Amino acid sequence: MDLIFGKNKKEQLEPLKAKVTGRIPAWLQGTLLRNGPGMHTVGESRYNHWFDGLALLHSFTIRDGEVHYRSKYLRSDTYNANIEANRIVVSEFGTMAYPDPCKNIFSKAFSYLSHTIPDFTDNCLINIMKCGDDFYATTETNYIRKIDPWTLETLQKVDYRKYVAINLATSHPHYDGAGDVLNMGTSIVDKGKTKYVIFKIPATVPEAKRKGKSPLRHTEVFCSIPSRSLLSPSYYHSFGISENYIVFLEQPFRLDILKMATAYMRGVSWASCMAFHREDKTYIHIIDQRTRKPVPTKFYTDAMVVFHHVNAYEEGDCILFDVIAYEDNSLYQLFYLANLNKDFEENCRLTSVPTLRRFAVPLHVDKNAEVGSNLIKVASTTATALKEKDDQVYCQPEALYEGLELPRINYAHNGKQYRYVFAAEVQWSPIPTKILKYDILTKSTLKWGEECCWPAEPLFVPAPGAKDEDDGIILSAIVSTDPQKAPFLLILDAKNFTELARASVAVEMHLDLHGLFIPGTDGGTRSQAPAETQAEEAADCQAASQA
Ligand SMILES: [Fe+2]
């Protein structure tokens, strides 16, 4: 097990031609670009948690039926500092690190003063964000790193705080039809307030308004939602959008800021400052995108932990939104490296199975409706929203499917009515061994699995001129637990989940988290960005630093 989770992975800097079996559809041209932790030991020091590992980018470039693979560590400031010191010197969420281990408790106490809201890591290991023509490796801190999607080179470090007052941000932004980015972050005790900030980054900026090249400089605050608690904001990993609304869950899985402020001095990780309050409620915030204001009705449901929203859409007089929900926060606990040992399958059992839950929220609450009445009138769901005497509305979900994570959809249906969820199958173990297609309409599933294969998040790529929602293919990077079997890129027909092709590469591939597909034939075998692009980037970087 340590081979997969704990062993540092080697980079594959030059494109490596994969062995393709089967037939890749001729229309499938582009690059699957993904991100995840690849290094957990630096010198003699080791991260505590799998999600702390140093970001390793990898890509599969598909062109004319051939596939080339490459991988490269993100040269973040964190990576560089660790490698230079030959030990972990930058803290990650589950690992507190000290730059100078010789300093005594007094100097630690002194340092603590500057760690109330720490300068977080730029080890951007979770996802890839597209912003205009640029690509960024992302994590959940205030930093993102621009990358070259073709060479996997690390470019400038961007601090969200230059553009919007946030300390944390999600790694799961949304994109509208124009490619504008909508994301959320948390502003902690800024001017005496803690709030959740929704912000928008335009994909392009009109020439007349361009001061610098980066659209990030034109980031605008879309809406702010005050946190229910100044010193313990909710943790959230993603959010949902429908055509006219934004769905944000303020869940009782919270970060204790006071504990966080003393964590450095106490020698504990920031992860230890998170707690799930099962006696509390989950508040459902609905923001009207047209007015940029939250809907005033208080909607809530029972305590739960959600990492991934699947989709949301409007039907009749309500919003339906789908999430992968847990009864507790056991998922994070299971990924401590100490648990991911040879007894993994016995030790690492989720105490709550991730479940696809559908919620329904009424958009207009009749003040005269009877207390206890169900305000949901659409026939397509059994989810309810019960009116309470203080005009609050208690939402109870419909459980659609048990045992799935890392959901993806055909993104053309994001915010709209949809039918299919593509996901990794996760039962009691947090490690997926199959990928599945769940049909919300028929409540049926199709699955793909093979012995000794651990699939990554399945990503849907639409076929050109697609008519049906599932006209396209599924891409998933498959890690092999059998040393005799090479890892591979799996290509499935998204309609029937049959294998079209696989592209095997003789490398030690890491388990990744998230990523995206860049269609087209650009750059796949290019080894370096053209000189003029590099010059523009350098100029933009300089402009940004002067802003
Ligand atoms: Fe995620």
Coordinates of C-alpha atoms and ligand atoms in Angstrom, one line a residue:
M1 CA 0.0 0.0 0.0
D2 CA 2.9 2.3 0.8
L3 CA 4.0 1.8 -2.9
I4 CA 0.9 3.7 -3.9
F5 CA 0.4 6.2 -1.2
G6 CA 3.7 6.8 0.5
K7 CA 6.4 6.3 -2.1
N8 CA 7.8 9.4 -3.8
K9 CA 7.0 9.3 -7.6
K10 CA 9.6 10.0 -10.3
E11 CA 8.9 12.7 -12.8
Q12 CA 8.6 11.8 -16.5
L13 CA 9.9 15.1 -18.0
E14 CA 10.1 14.0 -21.6
P15 CA 6.9 12.9 -23.4
L16 CA 6.7 9.1 -23.1
K17 CA 4.8 7.3 -25.9
A18 CA 2.1 5.0 -24.5
K19 CA 1.3 1.5 -25.7
V20 CA -2.2 1.9 -27.1
T21 CA -4.5 -1.1 -27.3
G22 CA -8.0 -0.8 -28.8
R23 CA -8.9 2.2 -31.0
I24 CA -9.0 5.8 -29.8
P25 CA -11.8 7.7 -31.6
A26 CA -10.3 9.9 -34.4
W27 CA -12.1 13.0 -33.0
L28 CA -10.5 12.7 -29.6
Q29 CA -7.6 15.1 -29.7
G30 CA -6.3 17.0 -26.7
T31 CA -4.6 16.8 -23.4
L32 CA -5.9 15.4 -20.1
L33 CA -4.2 17.4 -17.5
R34 CA -4.4 16.3 -13.8
N35 CA -3.0 17.1 -10.4
G36 CA -2.4 15.3 -7.2
P37 CA 0.1 14.5 -4.4
G38 CA 3.2 12.7 -5.6
M39 CA 5.8 13.2 -2.9
H40 CA 5.3 12.6 0.9
T41 CA 8.9 12.2 2.1
V42 CA 11.6 14.9 1.9
G43 CA 14.9 13.8 3.3
E44 CA 14.1 12.2 6.7
S45 CA 10.8 14.0 7.2
R46 CA 7.4 12.8 6.2
Y47 CA 4.0 14.4 5.8
N48 CA 1.3 13.1 8.1
H49 CA -1.5 13.2 5.6
W50 CA -1.8 12.0 2.0
F51 CA -3.5 15.3 1.0
D52 CA -0.3 17.1 2.2
G53 CA 1.9 15.6 -0.5
L54 CA 3.8 17.8 -3.0
A55 CA 1.8 18.5 -6.2
L56 CA 2.7 16.3 -9.1
L57 CA 1.2 17.4 -12.4
H58 CA 0.7 14.8 -15.1
S59 CA -0.8 14.8 -18.6
F60 CA -1.9 12.5 -21.4
T61 CA -1.7 14.1 -24.8
I62 CA -3.9 12.3 -27.3
R63 CA -3.2 13.0 -31.0
D64 CA -4.1 11.0 -34.1
G65 CA -4.6 7.8 -32.1
E66 CA -1.3 8.1 -30.2
V67 CA -0.9 9.0 -26.5
H68 CA 2.1 10.7 -24.8
Y69 CA 2.5 10.9 -21.1
R70 CA 4.5 13.2 -18.9
S71 CA 4.7 14.4 -15.3
K72 CA 6.4 17.1 -13.4
Y73 CA 6.4 18.3 -9.8
L74 CA 5.0 21.8 -9.4
R75 CA 8.0 24.0 -8.6
S76 CA 6.1 25.9 -5.9
D77 CA 7.9 28.0 -3.3
T78 CA 7.0 25.2 -0.9
Y79 CA 8.6 22.5 -3.1
N80 CA 11.7 24.6 -3.6
A81 CA 12.1 25.4 0.1
N82 CA 11.6 21.8 1.1
I83 CA 14.0 20.4 -1.5
E84 CA 16.7 23.0 -0.7
A85 CA 16.4 22.2 3.1
N86 CA 16.1 18.5 2.3
R87 CA 13.2 18.3 4.8
I88 CA 9.7 19.6 5.1
V89 CA 9.9 23.2 6.2
V90 CA 6.5 24.5 5.0
S91 CA 3.3 23.5 6.9
E92 CA 0.6 21.8 5.1
F93 CA -3.0 21.3 6.4
G94 CA -2.2 18.0 8.2
T95 CA 1.5 18.7 8.9
M96 CA 2.9 21.5 11.0
A97 CA 6.5 22.3 10.0
Y98 CA 9.1 24.5 11.5
P99 CA 11.7 26.2 9.4
D100 CA 14.3 26.1 12.1
P101 CA 14.0 23.0 14.4
C102 CA 16.7 24.4 16.8
K103 CA 14.7 27.4 17.9
N104 CA 13.4 27.1 21.4
I105 CA 9.9 27.6 22.7
F106 CA 10.3 31.4 23.2
S107 CA 11.1 31.9 19.6
K108 CA 8.2 29.7 18.7
A109 CA 6.0 31.9 20.8
F110 CA 7.4 34.9 19.0
S111 CA 6.7 33.3 15.7
Y112 CA 3.2 32.5 16.8
L113 CA 2.3 36.2 16.7
S114 CA 2.8 36.2 12.9
H115 CA 0.9 32.9 12.5
T116 CA -2.6 33.9 13.6
I117 CA -3.6 33.8 9.9
P118 CA -0.6 32.0 8.6
D119 CA 1.1 32.5 5.3
F120 CA -0.3 29.4 3.7
T121 CA 1.4 27.0 1.3
D122 CA 1.5 27.4 -2.5
N123 CA 1.7 23.6 -2.9
C124 CA -1.3 23.6 -5.3
L125 CA -2.1 19.9 -5.5
I126 CA -5.8 19.6 -5.9
N127 CA -7.1 20.8 -9.3
I128 CA -6.4 22.8 -12.4
M129 CA -8.3 26.0 -13.2
K130 CA -8.7 27.6 -16.6
C131 CA -8.8 31.3 -16.6
G132 CA -9.0 32.9 -20.0
D133 CA -6.1 31.3 -21.9
D134 CA -4.2 30.6 -18.8
F135 CA -4.1 27.5 -16.6
Y136 CA -3.4 27.4 -12.8
A137 CA -2.7 24.6 -10.4
T138 CA -5.0 25.2 -7.4
T139 CA -5.4 24.3 -3.7
E140 CA -7.5 25.7 -1.0
T141 CA -5.3 28.5 0.2
N142 CA -5.0 32.1 -1.1
Y143 CA -2.3 31.0 -3.6
I144 CA -2.6 29.5 -7.1
R145 CA 0.3 28.8 -9.5
K146 CA 0.2 29.5 -13.2
I147 CA 1.4 26.5 -15.2
D148 CA 2.2 25.8 -18.8
P149 CA -0.3 23.0 -19.6
W150 CA 1.9 21.5 -22.3
T151 CA 5.4 21.5 -20.7
L152 CA 4.0 21.3 -17.1
E153 CA 6.4 24.1 -16.2
T154 CA 5.6 26.2 -13.2
L155 CA 5.1 29.9 -13.9
Q156 CA 4.2 32.8 -11.6
K157 CA 2.7 32.6 -8.1
V158 CA -0.6 34.4 -7.8
D159 CA -1.9 35.6 -4.5
Y160 CA -5.7 35.9 -4.6
R161 CA -5.5 38.5 -1.9
K162 CA -4.1 41.0 -4.4
Y163 CA -7.5 40.9 -6.1
V164 CA -10.1 39.9 -3.5
A165 CA -9.9 39.8 0.3
I166 CA -9.9 36.0 1.0
N167 CA -7.7 33.7 3.0
L168 CA -9.0 30.4 1.7
A169 CA -10.6 29.5 -1.7
T170 CA -12.1 26.4 -3.2
S171 CA -10.4 24.3 -5.8
H172 CA -13.7 23.7 -7.6
P173 CA -14.6 26.9 -9.5
H174 CA -17.5 27.1 -12.0
Y175 CA -17.4 28.4 -15.5
D176 CA -20.1 30.1 -17.4
G177 CA -20.8 30.0 -21.1
A178 CA -18.2 32.8 -21.8
G179 CA -15.6 31.0 -19.7
D180 CA -15.8 33.4 -16.8
V181 CA -14.7 31.8 -13.5
L182 CA -17.0 31.9 -10.5
N183 CA -15.3 30.8 -7.3
M184 CA -15.8 31.2 -3.5
G185 CA -13.4 31.9 -0.7
T186 CA -13.4 32.7 3.0
S187 CA -12.4 36.0 4.5
I188 CA -11.3 35.4 8.1
V189 CA -11.8 38.2 10.7
D190 CA -11.2 41.0 8.2
K191 CA -12.3 44.3 9.5
G192 CA -14.0 42.5 12.4
K193 CA -16.0 40.2 10.1
T194 CA -15.7 36.6 8.8
K195 CA -17.5 36.1 5.5
Y196 CA -17.8 33.8 2.5
V197 CA -17.0 35.7 -0.7
I198 CA -18.2 34.7 -4.1
F199 CA -16.0 36.2 -6.8
K200 CA -15.8 36.3 -10.5
I201 CA -12.8 36.3 -12.8
P202 CA -13.6 37.3 -16.4
A203 CA -12.2 35.1 -19.1
T204 CA -11.3 38.1 -21.3
V205 CA -11.1 41.8 -20.7
P206 CA -11.9 44.4 -23.3
E207 CA -8.8 45.9 -24.8
A208 CA -9.7 49.4 -23.6
K209 CA -9.8 48.2 -20.0
R210 CA -6.6 46.1 -20.1
K211 CA -3.9 47.4 -17.8
G212 CA -2.1 44.1 -17.6
K213 CA -2.6 40.9 -19.4
S214 CA -4.0 38.8 -16.6
P215 CA -7.9 38.7 -16.3
L216 CA -7.2 38.1 -12.6
R217 CA -6.6 41.8 -12.3
H218 CA -10.3 42.3 -13.2
T219 CA -11.6 40.0 -10.5
E220 CA -14.8 41.3 -8.9
V221 CA -16.7 40.4 -5.7
F222 CA -20.0 39.0 -6.8
C223 CA -21.6 38.6 -3.4
S224 CA -20.7 38.1 0.3
I225 CA -22.4 36.0 2.9
P226 CA -21.6 36.6 6.6
S227 CA -20.4 33.6 8.5
R228 CA -22.7 32.5 11.3
S229 CA -19.7 32.5 13.5
L230 CA -16.8 35.0 13.5
L231 CA -14.3 32.6 14.8
S232 CA -15.4 29.3 13.4
P233 CA -16.3 29.5 9.7
S234 CA -17.5 26.5 7.8
Y235 CA -15.2 24.4 5.7
Y236 CA -16.5 23.8 2.2
H237 CA -14.8 22.2 -0.8
S238 CA -17.2 23.2 -3.6
F239 CA -20.5 24.9 -4.3
G240 CA -23.3 24.6 -6.8
I241 CA -24.8 26.8 -9.4
S242 CA -28.1 26.7 -11.4
E243 CA -28.9 29.1 -14.2
N244 CA -30.0 31.9 -11.9
Y245 CA -28.8 30.9 -8.4
I246 CA -25.8 29.8 -6.4
V247 CA -26.1 27.1 -3.7
F248 CA -23.7 27.3 -0.8
L249 CA -23.8 24.9 2.2
E250 CA -22.6 26.3 5.5
Q251 CA -22.0 23.0 7.1
P252 CA -21.2 22.3 10.7
F253 CA -17.7 21.1 9.8
R254 CA -15.8 24.1 11.0
L255 CA -12.4 25.6 11.4
D256 CA -11.7 27.0 14.9
I257 CA -9.7 30.2 14.2
L258 CA -8.5 30.6 17.9
K259 CA -7.2 27.0 17.8
M260 CA -5.6 27.7 14.5
A261 CA -3.9 30.8 15.8
T262 CA -2.2 28.8 18.5
A263 CA -1.6 25.6 16.5
Y264 CA 2.0 26.7 15.5
M265 CA 3.0 27.3 19.1
R266 CA 1.2 24.1 20.3
G267 CA 2.9 22.0 17.6
V268 CA -0.3 20.6 16.2
S269 CA -1.6 20.7 12.6
W270 CA -4.3 23.0 11.3
A271 CA -6.3 19.9 10.5
S272 CA -6.6 19.4 14.3
C273 CA -8.4 22.7 14.5
M274 CA -11.3 21.3 12.4
A275 CA -14.3 19.8 14.1
F276 CA -17.6 18.3 13.0
H277 CA -20.5 19.4 15.1
R278 CA -23.1 16.7 14.6
E279 CA -25.6 18.4 16.9
D280 CA -25.7 21.5 14.7
K281 CA -27.5 22.2 11.4
T282 CA -26.3 22.6 7.8
Y283 CA -27.5 26.0 6.5
I284 CA -28.4 26.2 2.8
H285 CA -27.7 29.6 1.3
I286 CA -29.3 30.4 -2.0
I287 CA -27.9 33.5 -3.8
D288 CA -29.8 35.1 -6.7
Q289 CA -27.3 35.7 -9.5
R290 CA -29.5 38.5 -10.9
T291 CA -29.6 40.6 -7.8
R292 CA -26.3 39.2 -6.3
K293 CA -28.1 38.9 -3.0
P294 CA -28.9 35.9 -0.8
V295 CA -32.6 34.7 -0.7
P296 CA -33.8 35.9 2.7
T297 CA -35.6 32.6 3.8
K298 CA -33.6 30.5 6.2
F299 CA -33.2 27.0 4.7
Y300 CA -31.5 24.3 6.6
T301 CA -31.0 20.5 6.8
D302 CA -29.4 18.1 9.3
A303 CA -25.7 18.0 10.0
M304 CA -23.7 16.5 7.2
V305 CA -20.3 16.8 5.5
V306 CA -20.2 17.5 1.8
F307 CA -17.0 17.8 -0.3
H308 CA -18.5 17.7 -3.8
H309 CA -21.5 19.3 -5.3
V310 CA -22.6 17.4 -8.4
N311 CA -25.1 19.8 -10.1
A312 CA -28.0 22.1 -9.4
Y313 CA -30.9 23.2 -11.6
E314 CA -34.3 24.9 -11.4
E315 CA -37.5 23.0 -11.9
G316 CA -41.0 24.5 -11.4
D317 CA -40.8 26.7 -8.4
C318 CA -37.8 25.2 -6.8
I319 CA -34.1 24.5 -7.1
L320 CA -32.9 20.9 -7.1
F321 CA -29.3 20.4 -6.1
D322 CA -27.3 17.2 -5.8
V323 CA -24.3 16.6 -3.5
I324 CA -22.2 13.7 -2.3
A325 CA -22.9 13.7 1.5
Y326 CA -21.4 12.0 4.5
E327 CA -22.9 11.6 8.0
D328 CA -19.5 12.6 9.5
N329 CA -16.0 13.7 8.7
S330 CA -14.3 10.3 8.7
L331 CA -13.1 10.6 5.1
Y332 CA -10.3 13.0 6.0
Q333 CA -9.2 10.9 9.0
L334 CA -8.7 7.8 6.8
F335 CA -6.1 9.5 4.6
Y336 CA -3.5 10.0 7.4
L337 CA -0.5 8.1 6.0
A338 CA -0.3 6.1 9.3
N339 CA -3.6 4.6 8.4
L340 CA -2.7 3.8 4.8
N341 CA -0.5 0.8 5.6
K342 CA -0.6 -2.9 4.8
D343 CA -3.6 -3.3 7.1
F344 CA -5.3 -0.6 5.1
E345 CA -8.4 -2.5 4.1
E346 CA -9.1 -3.5 7.7
N347 CA -8.2 -0.2 9.4
C348 CA -9.6 2.2 6.9
R349 CA -13.3 1.8 6.9
L350 CA -15.6 4.7 6.4
T351 CA -18.1 5.1 9.2
S352 CA -20.4 6.8 6.7
V353 CA -20.9 5.8 3.0
P354 CA -20.8 8.8 0.6
T355 CA -24.3 9.2 -0.8
L356 CA -25.7 11.1 -3.7
R357 CA -28.4 13.2 -2.1
R358 CA -30.9 15.4 -3.9
F359 CA -32.2 18.5 -2.1
A360 CA -35.1 20.6 -3.1
V361 CA -35.4 24.2 -2.1
P362 CA -38.6 26.3 -2.7
L363 CA -37.9 29.6 -4.4
H364 CA -41.1 31.2 -3.1
V365 CA -42.3 30.5 0.4
D366 CA -46.0 31.1 0.9
K367 CA -46.3 32.9 4.2
N368 CA -49.8 31.5 4.6
A369 CA -48.7 27.9 4.1
E370 CA -49.5 25.6 7.0
V371 CA -46.7 24.9 9.4
G372 CA -45.4 21.4 8.7
S373 CA -46.6 21.4 5.1
N374 CA -44.2 20.4 2.3
L375 CA -43.5 23.3 0.0
I376 CA -42.1 21.1 -2.8
K377 CA -44.6 20.5 -5.6
V378 CA -42.5 19.0 -8.3
A379 CA -43.1 15.3 -8.9
S380 CA -39.6 14.4 -9.9
T381 CA -38.2 14.1 -6.4
T382 CA -39.2 12.8 -3.0
A383 CA -37.1 15.5 -1.3
T384 CA -39.1 17.7 1.0
A385 CA -39.0 21.2 2.4
L386 CA -41.1 21.6 5.5
K387 CA -42.3 25.0 6.6
E388 CA -41.6 25.7 10.3
K389 CA -43.4 28.1 12.6
D390 CA -40.6 30.7 12.6
D391 CA -40.7 30.8 8.8
Q392 CA -37.6 28.6 8.5
V393 CA -37.7 25.8 6.1
Y394 CA -36.3 22.3 6.9
C395 CA -35.1 20.4 3.9
Q396 CA -34.9 16.6 3.8
P397 CA -33.1 15.1 0.9
E398 CA -33.9 12.2 -1.4
A399 CA -31.1 9.6 -1.2
L400 CA -30.4 8.7 -4.9
Y401 CA -27.4 6.4 -4.7
E402 CA -25.0 5.1 -2.1
G403 CA -21.3 4.6 -2.5
L404 CA -19.8 7.1 -4.9
E405 CA -17.3 10.0 -4.9
L406 CA -15.4 12.3 -7.3
P407 CA -18.5 13.1 -9.4
R408 CA -18.3 14.6 -12.8
I409 CA -21.1 15.5 -15.3
N410 CA -21.3 16.6 -18.9
Y411 CA -20.4 20.2 -18.0
A412 CA -22.7 21.5 -20.9
H413 CA -25.5 20.5 -18.4
N414 CA -24.0 22.3 -15.5
G415 CA -26.8 24.4 -13.9
K416 CA -29.3 22.7 -16.1
Q417 CA -31.5 19.6 -16.0
Y418 CA -29.3 16.6 -16.4
R419 CA -29.5 12.8 -16.2
Y420 CA -26.1 11.3 -15.7
V421 CA -23.5 11.3 -13.0
F422 CA -20.0 9.8 -13.7
A423 CA -18.2 8.9 -10.5
A424 CA -15.8 6.6 -8.7
E425 CA -17.5 3.8 -6.8
V426 CA -16.7 4.1 -3.1
Q427 CA -18.3 1.8 -0.6
W428 CA -16.7 1.4 2.9
S429 CA -13.2 1.9 1.7
P430 CA -12.3 5.4 0.6
I431 CA -10.3 4.1 -2.3
P432 CA -12.2 3.6 -5.5
T433 CA -12.0 0.3 -7.3
K434 CA -14.6 0.9 -10.0
I435 CA -16.0 3.9 -12.0
L436 CA -19.7 4.2 -12.6
K437 CA -22.3 5.9 -14.5
Y438 CA -25.5 6.6 -12.6
D439 CA -28.7 7.3 -14.5
I440 CA -30.9 9.6 -12.3
L441 CA -33.9 9.0 -14.4
T442 CA -33.9 5.2 -14.4
K443 CA -31.9 4.9 -11.1
S444 CA -29.7 2.3 -12.9
T445 CA -25.9 2.1 -13.0
L446 CA -23.2 0.9 -15.4
K447 CA -19.7 0.1 -14.0
W448 CA -16.2 -0.5 -15.1
G449 CA -13.7 -2.3 -12.9
E450 CA -10.7 -4.6 -13.3
E451 CA -8.6 -6.5 -10.8
C452 CA -5.7 -4.5 -9.2
C453 CA -6.9 -1.3 -10.8
W454 CA -7.6 1.9 -8.9
P455 CA -9.4 4.4 -11.1
A456 CA -9.1 8.2 -10.8
E457 CA -12.1 10.6 -11.2
P458 CA -13.8 9.8 -14.5
L459 CA -13.9 12.8 -16.8
F460 CA -16.5 13.2 -19.5
V461 CA -15.5 14.6 -22.9
P462 CA -18.4 15.3 -25.3
A463 CA -18.2 14.0 -28.9
P464 CA -18.3 16.6 -31.6
G465 CA -21.9 17.5 -32.5
A466 CA -23.2 15.5 -29.5
K467 CA -26.9 15.3 -29.3
D468 CA -27.4 13.1 -26.2
E469 CA -26.1 14.1 -22.8
D470 CA -23.9 11.0 -22.8
D471 CA -22.6 11.3 -26.4
G472 CA -18.9 11.2 -25.6
I473 CA -16.2 9.3 -23.9
I474 CA -14.9 8.9 -20.3
L475 CA -11.2 9.3 -19.5
S476 CA -9.7 8.0 -16.3
A477 CA -6.1 7.5 -15.2
I478 CA -5.8 4.0 -13.8
V479 CA -3.2 3.1 -11.1
S480 CA -2.2 -0.5 -10.9
T481 CA -1.6 -2.2 -7.5
D482 CA 0.1 -5.1 -9.4
P483 CA 3.8 -4.3 -10.0
Q484 CA 3.6 -6.4 -13.1
K485 CA 0.9 -4.4 -14.7
A486 CA 1.5 -0.9 -16.0
P487 CA -0.8 2.0 -15.2
F488 CA -2.9 3.3 -18.1
L489 CA -5.3 5.9 -19.4
L490 CA -8.7 4.3 -19.8
I491 CA -11.0 5.4 -22.6
L492 CA -14.6 4.3 -22.3
D493 CA -17.7 4.9 -24.4
A494 CA -19.7 7.1 -22.1
K495 CA -23.0 5.6 -23.4
N496 CA -22.5 2.0 -22.6
F497 CA -19.3 2.1 -20.5
T498 CA -17.5 -0.3 -22.8
E499 CA -13.7 0.1 -23.2
L500 CA -12.7 1.7 -26.5
A501 CA -9.0 1.8 -25.8
R502 CA -6.3 2.0 -23.1
A503 CA -2.9 3.6 -23.2
S504 CA -0.4 2.0 -20.9
V505 CA 2.7 3.7 -19.7
A506 CA 5.6 2.1 -17.9
V507 CA 5.9 4.6 -15.1
E508 CA 5.0 4.7 -11.4
M509 CA 1.9 6.8 -11.7
H510 CA 0.5 8.6 -8.7
L511 CA -3.1 8.6 -7.6
D512 CA -4.4 12.0 -8.6
L513 CA -7.3 14.1 -7.5
H514 CA -8.8 16.4 -10.1
G515 CA -8.1 17.9 -13.5
L516 CA -9.5 18.9 -16.9
F517 CA -9.3 18.1 -20.6
I518 CA -8.0 20.7 -23.1
P519 CA -9.4 19.9 -26.5
G520 CA -7.4 20.5 -29.6
T521 CA -4.0 19.8 -31.1
D522 CA -2.1 22.6 -29.5
G523 CA 1.2 22.1 -27.8
G524 CA 1.1 18.4 -27.0
T525 CA 4.7 17.7 -28.0
R526 CA 6.0 21.2 -27.5
S527 CA 8.8 21.1 -25.0
Q528 CA 8.9 24.7 -24.1
A529 CA 6.7 27.8 -24.3
P530 CA 7.7 30.1 -27.3
A531 CA 10.0 32.9 -26.4
E532 CA 7.4 35.6 -27.1
T533 CA 5.0 33.9 -24.6
Q534 CA 7.6 33.8 -22.0
A535 CA 8.4 37.5 -22.5
E536 CA 4.7 38.4 -22.2
E537 CA 4.4 36.4 -19.0
A538 CA 7.4 38.0 -17.5
A539 CA 6.1 41.4 -18.3
D540 CA 2.7 40.6 -16.9
C541 CA 4.3 39.2 -13.7
Q542 CA 6.2 42.4 -13.3
A543 CA 3.0 44.4 -13.9
A544 CA 1.1 42.4 -11.4
S545 CA 3.8 42.9 -8.8
Q546 CA 3.5 46.6 -9.2
A547 CA -0.3 46.6 -8.9
Ligands
FE1 FE -12.5 17.9 -4.8

